[in-house]
Amino acid sequence: MSDTVSFTLENGVALIVLDNPPVNALGHALRAPLFAALEKARDDEAVEAVVIACAGRTFIAGADISEFGKPPLEPSLPDLIALLESIDKPTVAAIHGTALGGGFELALGCHYRVAEKSAKVGLPEVNLGLIPGAGGTVRLPRLIGPEAALGMIVSGKPIGMEKALALGAVDRLAEGDLRAEAIAFAREKVAQGGPYPHIRERAEKLAVDLDAFDAAVAEATKKARGLTAPLKVAEAVRNAITMPFDDALARERDIFIERRDSTESAAQRHLFFATREATKVAGVGRDVEPRPIRKAGVIGAGTMGGGIAMALANGGISVIVLEMNEEALARGLGQVEKIYSGSVTRGSISAAEKEARLSRISGTTDYAALADCDIVIEAVFEEMGVKRQVFSALDRVMKPGAVLASNTSYLDLNEIAATTERPQDVVGLHFFSPAHVMRLLEIVRGERTAADVLATALALARAIGKVPVVVGVCNGFVGNRMLAARRDENEDLLLSGATPEQVDKVFTDFGWPMGPFQMVDLAGLDISWKHRQSLGLSAPIADTLCEAGRFGQKAGRGFYLYEDGSRAPKPDPFVTELIERKAAELGIERRAVGAEEITERTLYPMINEGARIIEEGIAARASDIDVVWVNGYGFPVAKGGPMFWAERHGIDRIVDRLEHWHGVTGKEVFKPAPLLRQLALTGGGFSSLA
Ligand code: T1G
């Protein structure tokens, strides 16, 4: 047939095997020969049944995402499945690995599904801003029931075979050789005789109470977080209940095409590839072996140290936490236990899983106890002298080849590495608080960091479910450096005439989970106050609030009031009066400040700093910056990240407004970066830099 599709006939069963590495994505190179193979199976009288299997590590993992946005090539996936459903001989999908998206939809076009016990099936299109576009929202409800289908497709999470068998999503689990057992299964069905009903003809599970279904929709889409696709999934699944099959199928395709062509989906597909691209690091090819990590050490049992220890334990790695004294150690480990207990109470993990994770975490006050760790991550006070002391001690104690990592959020890693005799083993692992929750991990590459140490950091990130981005050494690396570029303007906008709630609303309208003033109230104004003091900086309004003990939510007041322990921010006349007074002291005549100005004076400096970061090589590519901001700071997924958004918003427009605000304020953060000017002139975007 072709180099991607083979066709063999064994004892009346046509075995069609797809081979399109790495994940058998259903690109045109696969669809065309597969269509021919299915026609052959349909028309050849010697064929009594059909088995579709895949070579490599997985069954079809979906449509080829890289084809979206390009002119569609026939045959389409729906054409393939329609052909499959025209075959009145038993058709069986032999599933291993992850049958996802269009792959699972193709399997649903078969009469039966036989799977390996370790396989998973799912419809994750919602993660790409899409809905299934080849019948998934119409066939799956018929197979497993509308509510079960709704939960799977809105969450986008695959299910394992135990659940899939119980729901009826697969018909049999293979005990041994998948292909042989799928062929035997097909022979059984031939022996039983027809007819062989397709899923499209089965409607018994659609008899559900629509009010109950609508209630399930409300529950399932609660976490849509402003994304459209989850809501559209619900609409399509509801159509499967209320409409004839073909009408629901046609409506599904219309919705899929509308979503595929949306900026929201383009943003989410950009992030899919950007996240994977970020793991491709210059000088760290696939031939560079990571060092094995069996045991880790963490220095410091505070909020960050405890969170990092949990992240490691959650990834199955045993951890020994070092603190300066027993009391601090007990306090830190006690906090870890409390957080795990909270997860059990909320039903996030079982009590057994809590015990399993806790069993991987131990404590010590003696550096010598860390000697045989494969990696140690320090999370001590953010002060260079303290870091240097810790690394000197580690240099004396740790076995040769151990990786020495700093969780510093902005200090010079090269200076830290120079404290040791082994700078090549030193790397930055910048976790984001809470470290056991936030997915971003900035891997800071020092001048001397060895390639296999970077490979080790990347492998560790994958093992503990983090999203890694390798960054260079500068103050704040990527995320915090861009945040600093925005931060000064937050206060200046208040002095200019905006209120905290006006600024925060512009952010939440944009899609951020919360605005900068709600965020600093949540994090604690005292944290940033100490940071400013360490840098000799001031912020007239925030400093005054701190001097008054108004540290934010934890103090019941900050930029907002939090009455009776509520977390709901209320505007506070004290803050309004303070802003007016400070503006008067500074001779600033306050005026109306519009939403556009707020966006220009906060988001544009970030993008400008991002351009500088690319120019300096601190980030290897613009999409790495998008990955940082979406996974570490809550930048709205639907906007694809600051650099993706800037390219679509118009870089020339951004440069023009930066010029304006640079003229008005004279501030460096508004002076357009040369790269930004160049892109504005050429009309290219950041993606043109690839
Ligand atoms: N299309 C194109 N390339 C893909 C791909 C896909 N569907 N899935 C993976 N890749 C590439 C990926 O970019 C990487 O490339 C390599 O394969 C290994 O991926 C009509 C419309 C399958 C669980 O959303 O979840 O079907 O970096 O590093 O960690 O209704 O890939 O090596 O060059 O992620 O082992 C629906 C997406 C599509 C599944 C494997 N399907 N993929 O994880 O490897 S839309 C998905 C994954 C659709 C239909 C709709 C994962 C994986 P490179 P990887 P992994």
XYZ file of C-alpha atoms and ligand atoms in Angstrom:
745
model
C 0.000 0.000 0.000
C 2.492 2.670 1.072
C 5.371 3.203 3.489
C 2.900 4.441 6.093
C 0.113 1.871 5.626
C 0.481 -1.897 5.158
C -2.273 -4.380 4.241
C -2.043 -8.135 4.866
C -4.754 -10.776 4.744
C -4.576 -13.504 7.405
C -7.261 -16.174 7.501
C -9.897 -13.856 6.048
C -8.962 -10.935 8.291
C -7.443 -7.840 6.665
C -4.779 -6.434 8.998
C -4.147 -2.767 8.220
C -1.116 -1.363 10.055
C -0.353 2.356 10.195
C 3.221 3.525 10.665
C 3.675 7.290 10.878
C 6.122 8.141 13.683
C 6.283 9.590 16.226
C 2.618 9.231 17.220
C 0.813 8.056 14.056
C -0.853 11.472 13.712
C -3.508 11.285 11.009
C -1.854 13.626 8.548
C -2.605 13.430 4.831
C 0.348 11.049 4.362
C -1.616 8.559 6.435
C -5.212 9.379 5.477
C -4.840 8.833 1.738
C -3.288 5.324 1.858
C -5.575 4.353 4.752
C -8.591 5.331 2.635
C -7.311 3.097 -0.193
C -6.719 0.227 2.211
C -10.240 0.471 3.613
C -11.721 0.533 0.116
C -9.737 -2.597 -0.687
C -10.937 -4.294 2.522
C -14.524 -3.342 1.728
C -14.448 -4.573 -1.864
C -12.283 -7.710 -1.557
C -14.597 -10.695 -1.062
C -11.757 -12.645 0.551
C -11.844 -10.147 3.407
C -14.325 -11.235 6.099
C -13.208 -8.779 8.805
C -10.833 -5.822 9.262
C -8.361 -5.008 12.048
C -6.715 -1.575 12.183
C -3.503 -1.442 14.221
C -0.516 0.879 14.547
C 3.214 0.403 14.650
C 5.424 2.318 17.058
C 4.673 3.483 20.521
C 1.018 4.340 20.189
C -2.221 4.032 18.282
C -3.199 7.185 16.409
C -2.747 10.164 18.743
C -5.063 12.381 16.739
C -5.267 14.518 13.649
C -1.987 16.149 12.641
C -2.244 19.413 14.564
C 0.406 21.000 12.350
C -1.996 20.725 9.384
C -4.553 23.072 10.926
C -4.439 26.537 9.435
C -3.362 25.071 6.084
C -5.725 24.196 3.177
C -7.424 20.897 4.071
C -6.441 17.899 1.915
C -8.875 15.093 0.991
C -9.710 12.570 2.205
C -10.715 14.187 5.448
C -10.964 12.217 8.657
C -14.797 12.267 8.507
C -14.502 10.808 4.958
C -12.362 8.007 6.362
C -14.815 7.226 9.141
C -17.791 7.342 6.770
C -16.001 4.792 4.564
C -15.258 2.681 7.625
C -18.945 2.717 8.572
C -19.892 1.613 5.056
C -18.041 -1.668 5.595
C -20.581 -4.284 6.705
C -17.864 -6.708 7.824
C -16.673 -6.661 11.465
C -14.130 -3.860 11.902
C -11.856 -3.839 14.961
C -9.453 -1.166 16.248
C -6.416 -2.672 18.025
C -5.434 0.032 20.512
C -2.143 0.481 22.355
C -0.551 3.582 23.818
C -2.856 6.584 23.620
C -5.739 6.626 21.131
C -6.569 10.307 21.249
C -8.705 12.766 19.328
C -9.132 11.695 15.733
C -7.442 8.407 16.616
C -10.137 7.505 19.119
C -12.766 8.841 16.729
C -11.494 6.458 14.058
C -11.715 3.649 16.588
C -15.310 4.711 17.315
C -16.000 4.326 13.593
C -15.118 0.647 13.983
C -17.645 -1.873 15.262
C -15.324 -2.948 18.062
C -12.247 -1.906 20.047
C -9.677 -4.283 21.543
C -6.971 -2.690 23.682
C -3.832 -3.379 25.679
C -4.387 -3.007 29.417
C -1.932 -0.121 29.551
C -3.669 1.830 26.785
C -5.590 5.070 27.225
C -8.334 6.634 25.124
C -9.530 10.210 25.097
C -10.775 13.249 23.223
C -8.383 16.052 24.337
C -9.311 18.502 21.593
C -10.539 21.011 24.167
C -6.894 21.521 25.207
C -6.290 22.888 21.713
C -9.318 25.174 21.790
C -11.195 22.699 19.592
C -14.013 20.216 19.869
C -13.780 16.722 18.309
C -14.370 17.175 14.579
C -14.900 13.598 13.367
C -17.904 12.358 15.266
C -16.524 12.086 18.794
C -19.245 14.230 20.352
C -21.962 12.200 18.586
C -20.662 8.610 18.772
C -19.172 8.609 22.277
C -22.476 9.600 23.971
C -24.119 6.684 22.166
C -21.428 4.316 23.368
C -20.956 5.322 27.019
C -23.863 7.677 27.712
C -24.059 11.489 27.362
C -22.925 12.439 30.869
C -19.859 10.160 30.811
C -19.012 11.439 27.327
C -19.486 15.044 28.430
C -17.084 14.573 31.357
C -14.410 12.991 29.154
C -14.583 15.543 26.348
C -14.946 18.716 28.452
C -12.042 17.657 30.689
C -9.980 16.466 27.729
C -8.503 13.870 30.060
C -7.895 10.341 28.697
C -9.198 7.328 30.615
C -7.487 4.030 31.372
C -8.722 0.636 30.256
C -10.392 -0.398 33.499
C -12.758 2.562 33.245
C -13.025 2.289 29.446
C -14.104 -1.365 29.674
C -16.602 -0.578 32.438
C -18.095 2.251 30.377
C -18.176 0.145 27.213
C -15.683 2.362 25.362
C -13.652 -0.765 24.570
C -14.918 -4.327 24.095
C -11.986 -6.471 25.211
C -8.581 -6.118 26.876
C -5.745 -8.127 25.374
C -3.924 -10.529 27.678
C -0.917 -10.963 25.373
C -0.257 -10.134 21.710
C -2.641 -7.318 20.869
C -2.768 -7.869 17.117
C -3.223 -11.634 17.398
C -6.012 -11.182 19.937
C -7.690 -8.484 17.859
C -7.630 -10.802 14.845
C -9.032 -13.658 16.949
C -11.752 -11.311 18.221
C -12.607 -10.384 14.633
C -12.812 -14.058 13.720
C -15.188 -14.625 16.621
C -17.465 -11.899 15.297
C -17.358 -13.410 11.825
C -18.311 -16.783 13.307
C -21.197 -15.222 15.244
C -22.541 -13.711 12.027
C -24.037 -10.294 11.436
C -25.580 -7.867 11.339
C -22.834 -5.732 12.928
C -24.400 -2.525 14.236
C -22.305 0.608 14.100
C -22.351 3.009 17.049
C -24.378 5.418 14.946
C -27.271 2.932 15.029
C -27.259 2.584 18.822
C -29.368 5.104 20.691
C -30.354 3.225 23.845
C -28.056 5.282 26.074
C -29.404 8.625 24.817
C -32.646 8.349 26.785
C -31.562 10.768 29.527
C -33.216 13.532 31.509
C -32.197 16.769 29.786
C -32.467 18.840 32.954
C -30.049 16.471 34.674
C -27.764 16.662 31.654
C -27.881 20.464 31.671
C -26.993 20.422 35.359
C -24.031 18.185 34.519
C -23.016 20.691 31.844
C -23.060 23.534 34.358
C -20.844 21.516 36.698
C -18.481 20.294 33.988
C -17.931 23.723 32.430
C -17.398 25.584 35.733
C -13.635 25.576 35.144
C -13.875 26.779 31.539
C -11.911 29.854 32.704
C -13.201 32.010 29.874
C -12.383 29.410 27.228
C -14.997 28.802 24.530
C -14.281 25.205 23.515
C -15.610 23.530 26.708
C -18.946 25.285 26.225
C -19.064 24.245 22.577
C -18.316 20.644 23.541
C -21.361 20.704 25.798
C -23.491 22.095 22.964
C -22.337 19.357 20.581
C -22.945 16.553 23.087
C -26.402 17.948 23.836
C -27.103 17.896 20.083
C -26.257 14.184 20.095
C -29.170 13.692 22.480
C -31.700 15.958 20.816
C -30.869 15.687 17.110
C -30.852 12.854 14.551
C -27.326 11.395 14.168
C -26.447 13.028 10.834
C -27.785 16.424 11.895
C -25.749 16.326 15.090
C -22.695 15.190 13.095
C -23.076 18.072 10.645
C -23.504 20.563 13.493
C -20.427 19.147 15.213
C -18.377 19.700 12.058
C -19.601 23.313 11.780
C -18.650 24.006 15.381
C -15.262 22.270 14.920
C -14.445 24.394 11.857
C -15.481 27.574 13.642
C -13.260 26.673 16.601
C -10.356 25.539 14.361
C -10.375 28.939 12.634
C -10.549 30.888 15.904
C -7.658 32.860 17.386
C -8.312 31.087 20.690
C -7.537 27.705 19.156
C -4.561 29.103 17.237
C -3.256 30.348 20.596
C -3.731 26.994 22.282
C -2.191 25.071 19.386
C 0.742 27.511 19.498
C 1.222 26.664 23.172
C 1.043 22.929 22.446
C 4.035 23.142 20.119
C 5.775 25.895 22.117
C 5.809 23.742 25.234
C 7.536 20.958 23.311
C 9.857 23.311 21.464
C 11.046 24.713 24.794
C 12.562 21.333 25.659
C 14.863 21.554 22.612
C 17.949 23.246 23.979
C 21.059 24.236 22.036
C 23.923 21.879 22.869
C 21.637 19.412 24.631
C 20.756 16.925 21.903
C 18.919 13.654 22.418
C 22.360 12.006 22.623
C 23.148 13.811 25.900
C 22.354 11.392 28.710
C 20.783 12.870 31.861
C 22.355 11.862 35.172
C 20.100 9.441 37.119
C 18.047 10.999 39.901
C 17.085 8.494 42.589
C 17.443 10.635 45.682
C 17.156 14.385 46.119
C 17.992 16.844 48.847
C 16.242 20.134 49.533
C 17.841 22.870 51.633
C 15.223 24.847 53.518
C 11.809 23.690 54.711
C 10.023 26.984 54.271
C 7.188 27.615 51.799
C 9.399 27.062 48.748
C 11.516 24.266 50.190
C 8.470 22.382 51.406
C 6.728 22.870 48.071
C 9.762 21.650 46.142
C 10.059 18.613 48.401
C 6.393 17.838 47.696
C 6.851 18.300 43.946
C 9.721 15.800 44.017
C 7.858 13.321 46.229
C 4.755 13.658 44.035
C 6.971 12.614 41.125
C 8.079 9.488 42.988
C 11.505 10.775 44.057
C 12.705 10.307 47.652
C 13.663 13.583 49.289
C 15.639 14.546 52.358
C 14.953 18.057 53.606
C 17.621 19.936 55.541
C 16.876 22.726 57.977
C 19.114 24.599 60.393
C 17.470 23.186 63.512
C 14.937 20.604 64.609
C 12.245 23.192 65.349
C 12.350 24.723 61.858
C 12.505 21.240 60.335
C 9.475 20.039 62.306
C 7.560 23.175 61.385
C 8.338 22.738 57.702
C 7.522 19.029 57.555
C 4.402 19.686 59.594
C 3.253 22.157 56.952
C 3.875 19.557 54.244
C 1.732 17.020 56.119
C -0.995 19.652 56.541
C -1.061 20.428 52.813
C -1.307 16.740 51.925
C -4.125 16.296 54.467
C -5.957 19.175 52.825
C -5.634 17.428 49.468
C -7.107 14.264 50.959
C -9.993 16.244 52.468
C -10.683 17.853 49.103
C -10.544 14.435 47.431
C -7.579 15.378 45.237
C -5.560 12.393 46.511
C -6.374 9.305 48.563
C -5.158 8.794 52.119
C -2.952 5.989 50.809
C -1.384 8.308 48.238
C -0.759 10.886 50.945
C 1.074 8.278 53.013
C 3.040 7.125 49.970
C 4.180 10.661 49.251
C 4.983 11.434 52.880
C 7.015 8.236 53.091
C 9.333 9.646 50.424
C 10.102 12.770 52.475
C 12.492 12.733 55.433
C 14.353 15.453 57.315
C 17.779 16.245 58.699
C 19.796 19.075 60.217
C 23.107 17.560 59.107
C 24.598 18.338 55.680
C 26.417 14.988 55.756
C 23.035 13.260 55.375
C 22.800 14.715 51.855
C 26.114 13.300 50.664
C 24.645 10.502 48.535
C 21.884 12.577 46.959
C 21.964 12.758 43.159
C 20.672 16.329 43.230
C 20.227 18.974 45.879
C 18.033 22.038 45.494
C 18.520 24.967 47.813
C 15.569 27.125 48.702
C 17.059 29.379 51.364
C 16.692 33.115 51.907
C 17.109 35.127 48.707
C 20.375 36.775 49.672
C 23.675 36.109 47.910
C 25.711 35.705 51.080
C 23.391 33.018 52.374
C 23.389 31.232 49.013
C 27.180 31.259 48.861
C 27.420 29.749 52.342
C 25.041 26.959 51.373
C 26.877 26.151 48.149
C 30.229 26.128 49.879
C 28.870 23.591 52.339
C 27.353 21.512 49.544
C 30.602 21.611 47.601
C 32.340 20.044 50.602
C 29.710 17.395 51.224
C 28.084 16.260 47.987
C 29.339 13.210 46.075
C 31.071 13.834 42.732
C 28.554 14.186 39.911
C 25.736 15.413 42.121
C 23.768 18.255 40.615
C 23.754 21.400 42.770
C 20.681 23.491 42.042
C 19.566 26.889 43.277
C 15.935 27.945 43.461
C 16.961 31.581 43.281
C 14.341 33.728 41.578
C 16.681 36.421 40.297
C 20.228 36.225 41.743
C 23.340 35.674 39.591
C 23.745 31.924 39.205
C 27.291 32.315 37.869
C 28.307 33.976 41.146
C 26.695 31.148 43.086
C 28.456 28.544 40.902
C 31.797 30.263 41.391
C 31.483 29.502 45.100
C 32.074 25.840 44.278
C 34.860 23.779 42.731
C 32.283 22.292 40.389
C 30.519 25.129 38.509
C 29.703 22.686 35.713
C 27.369 20.843 38.123
C 25.505 23.992 39.155
C 22.157 24.915 37.610
C 19.183 27.079 38.555
C 15.817 25.417 39.159
C 13.428 28.313 39.673
C 10.134 26.915 40.946
C 7.041 29.089 41.248
C 5.044 29.244 44.457
C 3.246 27.067 45.366
C 6.021 24.840 44.010
C 3.969 21.638 44.216
C 1.217 23.247 42.121
C 2.616 25.768 39.613
C 3.749 23.931 36.485
C 6.517 26.283 35.279
C 10.149 25.495 36.019
C 12.709 28.021 34.795
C 15.944 26.075 34.318
C 18.724 28.649 34.645
C 21.752 27.850 32.501
C 24.986 29.178 33.989
C 28.065 29.981 31.898
C 29.679 26.743 33.065
C 26.595 24.506 33.438
C 27.327 21.177 31.727
C 25.063 19.896 28.951
C 24.235 16.707 30.854
C 23.273 18.783 33.888
C 20.754 20.636 31.712
C 19.580 17.287 30.336
C 19.168 16.116 33.928
C 17.125 19.192 34.812
C 14.887 18.667 31.761
C 14.380 15.004 32.633
C 13.607 15.920 36.246
C 11.035 18.474 35.082
C 9.293 15.805 33.007
C 9.419 13.303 35.872
C 7.707 15.680 38.290
C 5.186 17.051 35.790
C 6.709 20.491 35.403
C 6.863 22.573 32.219
C 10.530 23.475 31.706
C 11.980 26.516 30.012
C 15.763 26.977 29.883
C 16.723 30.602 30.540
C 19.948 32.587 30.758
C 21.386 34.459 33.723
C 20.118 37.996 34.351
C 18.197 39.727 37.118
C 14.843 37.965 37.192
C 15.672 35.614 34.295
C 12.571 35.764 32.010
C 9.348 35.916 34.006
C 10.333 38.122 36.936
C 12.346 40.428 34.698
C 9.295 41.087 32.518
C 7.125 41.417 35.627
C 9.498 44.095 36.960
C 9.145 46.003 33.687
C 5.409 46.195 34.318
C 5.386 46.669 38.070
C 6.452 50.326 38.298
C 3.555 51.386 36.109
C 0.991 49.789 38.377
C 1.429 52.544 40.983
C 1.965 55.300 38.447
C -1.402 54.456 36.928
C -2.987 55.072 40.336
C -1.170 58.377 40.682
C -2.261 59.275 37.137
C -5.892 58.791 38.047
C -6.857 55.122 37.910
C -8.189 53.140 40.877
C -6.929 49.666 41.889
C -10.242 48.154 40.849
C -10.117 49.845 37.429
C -6.625 48.443 36.775
C -7.556 44.998 38.048
C -10.699 44.933 35.909
C -8.692 45.606 32.749
C -6.581 42.566 33.643
C -9.495 40.243 34.410
C -11.327 41.442 31.287
C -8.193 40.473 29.338
C -8.412 36.992 30.856
C -5.932 37.123 33.750
C -7.190 35.274 36.859
C -6.777 38.523 38.806
C -5.223 41.963 38.466
C -1.913 43.166 39.967
C -3.431 44.784 43.059
C -5.556 41.763 43.949
C -2.448 39.640 43.278
C -0.155 41.628 45.587
C -2.847 41.617 48.302
C -2.948 37.816 47.951
C 0.850 37.339 47.902
C 1.419 39.867 50.694
C 2.588 43.453 50.253
C 5.362 42.844 52.784
C 7.070 40.348 50.441
C 7.495 42.887 47.631
C 8.238 45.621 50.200
C 11.288 43.663 51.475
C 12.338 42.995 47.879
C 12.132 46.684 47.010
C 14.113 47.607 50.108
C 16.804 45.052 49.197
C 17.100 46.787 45.816
C 16.892 50.310 47.287
C 13.632 50.955 45.458
C 10.427 52.576 46.693
C 6.759 52.602 45.773
C 5.021 55.544 47.471
C 1.604 53.974 47.826
C 2.562 50.347 48.582
C 5.299 51.432 51.012
C 2.817 53.594 52.906
C 0.340 50.735 53.075
C 3.082 48.475 54.465
C 4.136 51.074 57.029
C 0.488 51.016 58.158
C 0.616 47.219 58.436
C -1.755 46.811 55.515
C -0.048 43.708 54.072
C -3.035 42.488 52.090
C -5.476 39.628 52.619
C -3.514 38.222 55.562
C -3.931 41.572 57.348
C -7.534 42.037 56.261
C -6.518 45.078 54.248
C -4.048 46.102 51.594
C -5.045 47.806 48.377
C -8.505 46.511 49.199
C -10.501 45.764 52.326
C -11.249 42.129 53.235
C -14.041 42.236 55.785
C -14.625 39.451 58.317
C -11.935 37.237 56.844
C -13.575 37.306 53.419
C -11.302 36.983 50.402
C -13.600 39.261 48.393
C -11.785 42.578 47.719
C -13.692 45.723 48.571
C -12.583 49.243 47.506
C -11.245 51.107 50.548
C -11.703 54.879 51.016
C -8.435 54.890 52.975
C -6.583 53.794 49.838
C -8.451 56.267 47.642
C -7.502 59.096 49.990
C -3.883 57.841 50.178
C -3.579 57.801 46.368
C -4.996 61.313 46.095
C -2.683 62.559 48.836
C 0.421 60.988 47.302
C -0.458 62.379 43.880
C -0.878 65.843 45.349
C 2.452 65.560 47.195
C 4.054 64.657 43.874
C 2.310 67.486 42.069
C 0.401 65.114 39.827
C -2.999 66.310 38.658
C -5.047 63.135 38.454
C -7.226 62.546 35.384
C -9.475 59.889 33.851
C -7.445 56.831 32.788
C -8.998 54.521 30.179
C -8.685 50.754 29.766
C -6.548 51.089 26.624
C -4.022 53.233 28.486
C -3.852 50.704 31.312
C -3.103 47.923 28.825
C -0.517 50.005 26.977
C 1.297 50.948 30.198
C 1.373 47.443 31.682
C 1.357 44.810 28.912
C 3.442 46.691 26.353
C 6.498 47.168 28.633
C 6.410 43.421 29.298
C 6.459 42.677 25.580
C 9.241 45.226 25.122
C 11.304 43.563 27.865
C 10.582 40.219 26.231
C 12.096 41.511 23.010
C 15.218 42.587 24.927
C 15.380 39.142 26.541
C 15.399 37.560 23.081
C 18.030 40.029 21.825
C 20.271 39.111 24.780
C 19.739 35.390 24.312
C 18.280 34.995 27.796
C 15.397 33.162 26.099
C 16.121 31.076 23.021
C 12.843 31.934 21.305
C 9.763 34.104 21.728
C 7.555 31.038 22.241
C 9.649 30.105 25.308
C 8.536 33.414 26.824
C 4.913 32.511 26.099
C 5.388 29.168 27.868
C 6.857 30.983 30.896
C 3.973 33.412 31.210
C 1.134 30.966 30.628
C 2.517 28.352 33.040
C 4.065 30.600 35.669
C 1.974 33.742 35.852
C -1.516 32.884 34.646
C -1.313 34.664 31.297
C -4.590 33.668 29.631
C -4.220 30.498 27.566
C -6.738 31.857 25.067
C -4.274 34.637 24.238
C -1.315 32.281 23.670
C 1.252 34.229 25.708
C 2.508 37.824 25.548
C 4.615 37.411 22.414
C 1.972 35.445 20.502
C -0.607 38.056 21.462
C 1.705 40.937 20.477
C 2.262 39.475 17.023
C -1.462 39.292 16.379
C -2.215 42.607 18.029
C 0.324 44.310 15.736
C 3.947 44.976 16.691
C 3.971 48.257 14.765
C 1.003 49.405 16.836
C 2.791 48.431 20.041
C 5.998 50.239 19.030
C 3.993 53.349 18.197
C 2.374 53.426 21.653
C 5.661 52.602 23.406
C 7.174 55.624 21.636
C 4.262 57.725 22.894
C 4.603 56.660 26.535
C 8.389 56.963 26.349
C 7.872 60.572 25.245
C 5.366 61.210 28.035
C 7.233 59.464 30.886
C 10.850 59.257 29.702
C 10.923 55.780 31.266
C 13.340 53.167 29.883
C 10.676 50.451 29.975
C 8.856 52.297 27.187
C 11.899 52.805 24.937
C 11.237 50.335 22.096
C 13.790 47.518 21.950
C 15.755 47.471 18.653
C 14.327 44.040 17.838
C 10.806 45.366 18.280
C 11.528 48.313 16.002
C 13.019 45.965 13.417
C 9.954 43.700 13.452
C 7.650 46.716 13.234
C 9.568 47.931 10.198
C 9.743 44.582 8.395
C 6.212 43.583 9.339
C 7.584 40.261 10.562
C 6.485 38.726 13.801
C 8.411 36.972 16.539
C 7.649 33.689 14.795
C 9.652 34.976 11.814
C 12.737 34.849 14.070
C 12.596 31.036 14.255
N -0.142 16.242 15.647
C 1.110 16.562 15.281
N 2.217 16.316 16.038
C 2.008 15.716 17.234
C 0.721 15.354 17.694
C -0.382 15.640 16.834
N -1.614 15.296 17.149
N 0.863 14.792 18.919
C 2.170 14.792 19.202
N 2.856 15.350 18.202
C 4.325 15.495 18.132
C 4.843 16.454 19.175
O 4.771 17.792 18.711
C 6.269 15.958 19.341
O 6.981 16.429 18.196
C 6.130 14.443 19.162
O 4.898 14.235 18.455
C 6.078 13.694 20.478
O 5.025 14.327 21.244
C -10.226 15.600 14.259
C -9.167 17.703 15.498
C 0.397 11.666 22.187
C 0.293 11.942 24.670
O -4.325 16.558 21.216
O -1.026 14.613 23.871
O -7.477 14.917 16.582
O 8.703 17.771 19.435
O 6.549 15.162 23.061
O 5.085 13.290 25.764
O -11.287 15.525 16.322
O 1.959 14.112 22.125
O 9.180 15.414 18.742
O 8.974 17.225 17.010
O 4.017 15.178 23.338
O 5.111 10.986 24.655
C -5.934 15.571 19.233
C -1.663 15.584 21.327
C -5.485 16.336 18.032
C -2.890 14.670 21.299
C 2.467 11.773 23.477
N -4.815 14.884 19.831
N -0.476 14.837 21.666
O 3.126 12.489 24.483
O 5.310 12.991 23.288
S -6.785 17.260 17.315
C -4.062 15.470 20.784
C -0.233 14.452 22.951
C -7.828 16.056 16.703
C -10.009 15.439 15.731
C -9.184 16.515 16.350
C 1.096 13.803 23.208
C 1.043 12.293 23.373
P 8.569 16.723 18.352
P 5.230 14.512 22.807
P 4.709 12.406 24.641
